[in-house]
Short mmCIF file of C-alpha atoms in Angstrom, two decimals:
data_model
loop_
_atom_site.label_atom_id
_atom_site.label_comp_id
_atom_site.label_asym_id
_atom_site.label_seq_id
_atom_site.Cartn_x
_atom_site.Cartn_y
_atom_site.Cartn_z
CA MET A 1 0.00 0.00 0.00
CA THR A 2 1.21 3.51 -0.72
CA LEU A 3 0.31 6.70 1.00
CA ALA A 4 0.16 10.24 -0.31
CA HIS A 5 -0.60 13.14 1.97
CA VAL A 6 -2.23 16.28 0.59
CA HIS A 7 -0.43 19.25 2.08
CA PRO A 8 -2.23 22.52 2.78
CA GLY A 9 -2.36 24.59 -0.31
CA ALA A 10 -2.38 21.63 -2.65
CA ALA A 11 -5.33 20.56 -4.68
CA THR A 12 -8.32 19.75 -2.52
CA GLY A 13 -9.38 16.72 -4.54
CA LEU A 14 -8.22 13.29 -3.52
CA GLY A 15 -5.72 11.60 -5.79
CA THR A 16 -5.73 8.02 -7.04
CA ALA A 17 -3.00 6.94 -4.62
CA GLU A 18 -4.96 8.09 -1.56
CA LEU A 19 -8.17 6.42 -2.70
CA LEU A 20 -6.40 3.15 -3.56
CA THR A 21 -4.68 3.17 -0.17
CA ALA A 22 -7.95 3.67 1.69
CA VAL A 23 -9.80 1.04 -0.34
CA ALA A 24 -6.98 -1.50 0.07
CA ALA A 25 -6.83 -0.97 3.84
CA LEU A 26 -10.60 -1.41 4.19
CA LEU A 27 -10.68 -4.48 1.95
CA VAL A 28 -7.95 -6.16 3.98
CA SER A 29 -9.93 -5.42 7.14
CA VAL A 30 -13.08 -6.95 5.63
CA ALA A 31 -11.10 -10.04 4.58
CA TYR A 32 -9.82 -10.46 8.13
CA VAL A 33 -13.32 -10.22 9.63
CA LEU A 34 -14.68 -12.74 7.12
CA ALA A 35 -11.87 -15.19 7.87
CA ALA A 36 -12.45 -14.84 11.62
CA GLY A 37 -16.16 -15.46 11.09
CA ARG A 38 -15.35 -18.60 9.13
CA LEU A 39 -13.38 -19.93 12.09
CA ARG A 40 -16.23 -19.29 14.51
CA ARG A 41 -18.81 -20.92 12.24
CA ARG A 42 -16.87 -24.17 12.24
CA GLY A 43 -16.58 -24.06 16.04
CA ASP A 44 -13.07 -22.67 16.52
CA ALA A 45 -12.40 -20.01 19.14
CA TRP A 46 -11.16 -16.63 17.94
CA PRO A 47 -11.51 -13.58 20.25
CA ARG A 48 -13.65 -10.82 18.82
CA TRP A 49 -11.38 -8.14 20.22
CA ARG A 50 -8.84 -9.18 17.58
CA ASP A 51 -11.40 -8.34 14.90
CA VAL A 52 -11.81 -4.93 16.50
CA SER A 53 -8.05 -4.41 16.72
CA PHE A 54 -7.37 -5.30 13.09
CA THR A 55 -10.32 -3.27 11.82
CA ALA A 56 -9.19 -0.26 13.85
CA GLY A 57 -5.72 -0.56 12.33
CA GLY A 58 -7.10 -0.74 8.80
CA VAL A 59 -9.45 2.20 9.37
CA ALA A 60 -6.55 4.19 10.84
CA VAL A 61 -4.47 3.65 7.70
CA ALA A 62 -7.43 4.62 5.52
CA TRP A 63 -8.06 7.78 7.57
CA ALA A 64 -4.41 8.78 7.35
CA ALA A 65 -4.63 8.49 3.56
CA VAL A 66 -7.86 10.40 2.88
CA GLY A 67 -8.89 12.10 6.12
CA GLY A 68 -8.29 15.72 7.02
CA LEU A 69 -5.24 15.99 9.27
CA PRO A 70 -5.29 18.67 12.00
CA GLY A 71 -2.73 21.40 12.51
CA GLY A 72 -0.18 22.87 10.17
CA PRO A 73 1.74 20.99 7.47
CA PHE A 74 4.39 19.56 9.80
CA THR A 75 1.96 18.76 12.60
CA GLY A 76 -0.39 17.01 10.17
CA HIS A 77 2.49 15.03 8.71
CA MET A 78 3.67 13.97 12.16
CA ILE A 79 0.20 12.79 13.18
CA GLN A 80 0.10 10.80 9.96
CA HIS A 81 3.49 9.32 10.81
CA LEU A 82 2.30 8.26 14.27
CA VAL A 83 -0.82 6.62 12.86
CA VAL A 84 0.78 4.88 9.87
CA GLY A 85 4.18 4.01 11.33
CA MET A 86 3.35 3.22 14.96
CA ALA A 87 -0.29 2.99 16.09
CA ALA A 88 -1.79 1.12 13.12
CA PRO A 89 1.04 -1.47 12.95
CA LEU A 90 0.57 -2.29 16.64
CA LEU A 91 -3.18 -2.73 16.21
CA LEU A 92 -2.67 -4.96 13.18
CA VAL A 93 -0.01 -7.12 14.82
CA LEU A 94 -2.07 -7.60 18.00
CA ALA A 95 -4.75 -9.27 15.87
CA ARG A 96 -2.33 -12.10 14.87
CA PRO A 97 -3.14 -12.06 11.14
CA LEU A 98 -0.63 -14.78 10.25
CA THR A 99 -2.12 -17.17 12.80
CA LEU A 100 -5.58 -16.44 11.45
CA ALA A 101 -4.47 -17.10 7.88
CA LEU A 102 -2.89 -20.42 8.86
CA ARG A 103 -6.09 -21.54 10.55
CA ALA A 104 -8.59 -20.18 8.05
CA LEU A 105 -7.00 -21.16 4.73
CA ALA A 106 -8.21 -24.35 3.14
CA PRO A 107 -5.62 -27.12 2.67
CA GLY A 108 -3.56 -26.35 -0.40
CA ARG A 109 -0.46 -24.66 -1.72
CA ALA A 110 -1.04 -21.33 0.07
CA ARG A 111 -1.50 -22.99 3.44
CA ARG A 112 1.68 -25.02 2.97
CA PHE A 113 3.64 -22.01 1.77
CA LEU A 114 2.91 -19.68 4.73
CA PRO A 115 4.62 -21.79 7.44
CA VAL A 116 7.62 -22.34 5.17
CA LEU A 117 7.88 -18.61 4.56
CA ALA A 118 7.46 -17.72 8.24
CA ARG A 119 10.26 -20.11 9.22
CA SER A 120 12.59 -19.21 6.35
CA ARG A 121 16.02 -17.74 6.99
CA PRO A 122 15.34 -14.31 5.37
CA VAL A 123 12.22 -13.80 7.50
CA GLY A 124 14.14 -14.93 10.58
CA ARG A 125 16.73 -12.26 9.90
CA LEU A 126 14.16 -9.55 9.30
CA VAL A 127 12.41 -10.20 12.62
CA PHE A 128 15.71 -9.95 14.50
CA PRO A 129 14.68 -7.07 16.81
CA PRO A 130 17.81 -4.87 16.42
CA LEU A 131 17.61 -5.11 12.62
CA ALA A 132 13.88 -4.31 12.62
CA ALA A 133 14.61 -1.35 14.91
CA LEU A 134 17.34 -0.08 12.59
CA LEU A 135 15.00 -0.20 9.59
CA ASP A 136 12.32 1.62 11.59
CA VAL A 137 13.97 4.38 13.59
CA GLY A 138 16.99 4.57 11.29
CA GLY A 139 14.69 5.44 8.42
CA LEU A 140 13.17 8.23 10.50
CA TRP A 141 16.56 9.78 11.22
CA LEU A 142 17.41 9.58 7.52
CA LEU A 143 14.10 11.20 6.60
CA TYR A 144 14.10 14.11 9.04
CA ARG A 145 17.81 14.89 9.39
CA THR A 146 18.56 15.01 5.67
CA GLU A 147 16.94 16.81 2.76
CA LEU A 148 14.86 13.73 1.95
CA PHE A 149 11.85 15.13 3.76
CA ALA A 150 12.00 18.37 1.76
CA ALA A 151 12.16 16.32 -1.45
CA THR A 152 9.05 14.34 -0.49
CA ARG A 153 7.05 17.57 -0.29
CA GLN A 154 7.81 18.25 -3.93
CA GLN A 155 7.57 14.73 -5.34
CA PRO A 156 4.30 12.86 -4.59
CA VAL A 157 5.69 9.52 -5.73
CA LEU A 158 8.64 9.79 -3.36
CA HIS A 159 6.27 10.83 -0.61
CA GLY A 160 4.19 7.71 -1.17
CA VAL A 161 7.28 5.48 -1.14
CA VAL A 162 8.44 6.99 2.15
CA HIS A 163 5.10 6.43 3.84
CA ALA A 164 4.89 2.89 2.48
CA HIS A 165 8.28 2.31 4.10
CA MET A 166 6.95 3.75 7.36
CA LEU A 167 4.06 1.30 7.35
CA ALA A 168 6.22 -1.71 6.43
CA ALA A 169 8.97 -0.84 8.93
CA GLY A 170 6.40 -0.19 11.66
CA LEU A 171 4.75 -3.56 11.03
CA LEU A 172 8.10 -5.34 11.04
CA PHE A 173 9.20 -3.69 14.30
CA ALA A 174 5.89 -4.36 16.08
CA PHE A 175 5.98 -7.97 14.86
CA ALA A 176 9.59 -8.42 16.04
CA VAL A 177 8.91 -6.97 19.50
CA CYS A 178 5.57 -8.67 20.17
CA GLN A 179 6.27 -12.02 18.42
CA LEU A 180 2.66 -13.14 18.72
CA ASP A 181 2.53 -14.99 15.41
CA PRO A 182 4.60 -18.15 14.78
CA VAL A 183 8.08 -17.55 13.37
CA GLY A 184 11.14 -19.70 12.95
CA ARG A 185 13.04 -18.26 15.92
CA ARG A 186 11.68 -16.50 18.97
CA TRP A 187 14.04 -14.01 20.54
CA SER A 188 14.18 -13.63 24.30
CA SER A 189 12.25 -10.98 26.19
CA ALA A 190 15.57 -9.41 27.22
CA VAL A 191 16.64 -8.83 23.62
CA ARG A 192 13.26 -7.46 22.61
CA GLY A 193 12.97 -5.28 25.71
CA ALA A 194 16.45 -3.80 25.29
CA THR A 195 15.69 -3.08 21.63
CA LEU A 196 12.44 -1.35 22.55
CA LEU A 197 14.24 0.84 25.11
CA ALA A 198 16.88 1.79 22.53
CA VAL A 199 14.25 2.68 19.94
CA GLY A 200 12.33 4.77 22.47
CA ALA A 201 15.48 6.72 23.32
CA ALA A 202 16.39 7.27 19.66
CA HIS A 203 12.82 8.35 18.86
CA GLY A 204 12.79 10.80 21.76
CA VAL A 205 16.14 12.33 20.82
CA LEU A 206 14.99 12.78 17.23
CA ALA A 207 11.83 14.55 18.40
CA LYS A 208 13.91 16.93 20.54
CA THR A 209 16.20 17.76 17.63
CA LEU A 210 13.14 18.54 15.49
CA TYR A 211 11.83 20.84 18.22
CA ALA A 212 15.05 22.83 17.95
CA LEU A 213 15.87 22.53 14.24
CA PRO A 214 13.51 21.86 11.30
CA PRO A 215 14.34 19.21 8.69
CA PRO A 216 16.93 20.60 6.24
CA GLY A 217 15.42 22.46 3.31
CA THR A 218 12.05 23.18 4.99
CA ASP A 219 10.51 26.45 6.18
CA PHE A 220 7.86 25.47 8.73
CA THR A 221 6.73 28.03 11.24
CA THR A 222 8.09 27.75 14.76
CA ALA A 223 4.68 26.97 16.24
CA ASP A 224 4.01 24.26 13.65
CA LEU A 225 7.47 22.76 14.16
CA HIS A 226 7.10 22.67 17.95
CA SER A 227 3.63 21.17 17.77
CA GLY A 228 4.74 18.41 15.38
CA ALA A 229 7.80 17.60 17.49
CA GLN A 230 5.64 17.32 20.61
CA TRP A 231 3.24 14.98 18.83
CA MET A 232 6.19 12.83 17.83
CA TYR A 233 7.68 12.82 21.34
CA TYR A 234 4.59 12.15 23.45
CA GLY A 235 2.68 10.12 20.87
CA GLY A 236 5.69 7.89 20.37
CA ASP A 237 5.93 7.36 24.13
CA VAL A 238 2.31 6.19 24.25
CA VAL A 239 2.75 3.60 21.50
CA GLU A 240 6.08 2.40 22.89
CA ALA A 241 4.50 2.03 26.33
CA ALA A 242 1.76 -0.09 24.76
CA LEU A 243 4.43 -2.26 23.11
CA ALA A 244 6.12 -2.63 26.50
CA VAL A 245 2.83 -3.79 28.04
CA VAL A 246 2.39 -6.42 25.31
CA LEU A 247 5.97 -7.57 25.81
CA GLY A 248 5.53 -7.75 29.59
CA LEU A 249 2.29 -9.72 29.33
CA GLY A 250 3.97 -12.19 26.98
CA TRP A 251 6.87 -12.63 29.40
CA TYR A 252 4.48 -13.10 32.32
CA THR A 253 2.39 -15.65 30.43
CA ALA A 254 5.45 -17.61 29.35
CA GLY A 255 6.73 -17.63 32.94
CA GLY A 256 3.37 -18.92 34.19
CA ARG A 257 3.42 -21.76 31.70
CA ALA A 258 6.96 -22.69 32.71
CA ARG A 259 5.96 -22.75 36.38
CA ALA A 260 2.95 -24.92 35.57
CA ARG A 261 5.20 -27.42 33.76
CA ARG A 262 7.62 -27.54 36.71
CA THR A 263 4.70 -28.10 39.09
CA ARG A 264 3.41 -31.03 37.02
CA ARG A 265 6.88 -32.58 36.97
CA SER A 266 7.23 -32.23 40.74
CA ARG A 267 3.82 -33.81 41.36
CA TYR A 268 4.26 -36.71 38.94
CA PRO A 269 8.03 -37.36 38.76
CA SER A 270 7.71 -41.04 37.91
CA ARG A 271 5.58 -40.33 34.85
CA HIS A 272 8.04 -37.82 33.45
CA ASP A 273 11.05 -39.95 34.34
CA SER A 274 9.65 -42.98 32.54
CA THR A 275 8.84 -40.89 29.49
CA ALA A 276 12.31 -39.35 29.49
CA ASP A 277 13.96 -42.78 29.87
CA THR A 278 11.96 -44.16 26.98
CA MET A 279 12.93 -41.25 24.74
CA ALA A 280 16.57 -41.49 25.79
CA TRP A 281 16.82 -45.20 25.02
CA THR A 282 14.81 -45.27 21.82
CA GLY A 283 15.36 -41.79 20.45
CA HIS A 284 11.62 -41.47 19.84
CA ALA A 285 8.54 -40.29 21.65
CA SER A 286 6.93 -42.50 24.28
CA PRO A 287 5.24 -45.68 22.95
CA ARG A 288 1.82 -44.56 24.12
CA ARG A 289 2.04 -41.30 22.18
CA CYS A 290 3.26 -43.01 19.03
CA GLY A 291 0.56 -45.61 19.16
CA GLN A 292 3.10 -48.41 19.73
CA ASP A 293 1.29 -49.75 22.78
CA LYS A 294 -0.62 -52.04 20.43
CA PRO A 295 0.57 -55.64 19.96
CA ASP A 296 3.46 -56.03 17.57
CA GLN A 297 1.96 -56.96 14.25
CA THR A 298 5.25 -57.51 12.44
CA GLN A 299 5.55 -61.11 13.72
CA PRO A 300 4.19 -63.82 11.41
CA ARG A 301 0.75 -65.00 12.31
CA GLY A 302 -0.16 -68.62 12.52
CA ARG A 303 -2.58 -70.17 10.07
CA GLY A 304 -6.04 -71.03 11.03
#
């Protein structure tokens, strides 16, 4: 999806890029809701709040593309950045779209391809939290501390490419930090938490530099510049705090499951010891799980 923002003073009519962006975001939201409904009709559990979260993310992207943004040019752009690059990606990732696709797709090539793609080496590298953070916040520093931002105001195509990058990088970073959908490698909470803290610091420093100095090649008013920088600073803190909550809940849930497993082992040590001995000697799962508790049918049977 591409995004194009109509700056004040530009033509008031909506362009093709904005309309296509809004329509695509809404269609993806409808597809998600239909897939979730299919799961429920066949008796599977799928929380409805995930439907609300994904729909809110899609509507947010559509509003950022065609809606009227408040404030001056820089303030409006910064609100769009917060919605497209931070808030909407978090809402979309919380809905676990990959998990939904894996459960809702009918058996076939697409359903076999998704797990392979999710566990592939390139995807595993992309969801490495520090790399995802570099693509996200590093792109923001490149945009606002060079003349790239001034160029986007004159070239609509470049502006759309930049905002598409914001959306993709925001989705990748939220996915890498939350890790709610299945991927090939799950990074520890310590790595993801440290990365989130580093991104929050870099985002805050960038907002403070924008409060003092505008992006090179721009001529925003002081009031507009200060307002946009404050939106970036405080709005970014809100979204990053929400990411921290999701990360903390995931760590707490994983810890609870680990404690429950240790409790079961302490209560039934003989059961786990026998299973472990069987696996150690045979190199396979326990006979009962493999269905090998049935009589051996490889021996020749007598006649009659």
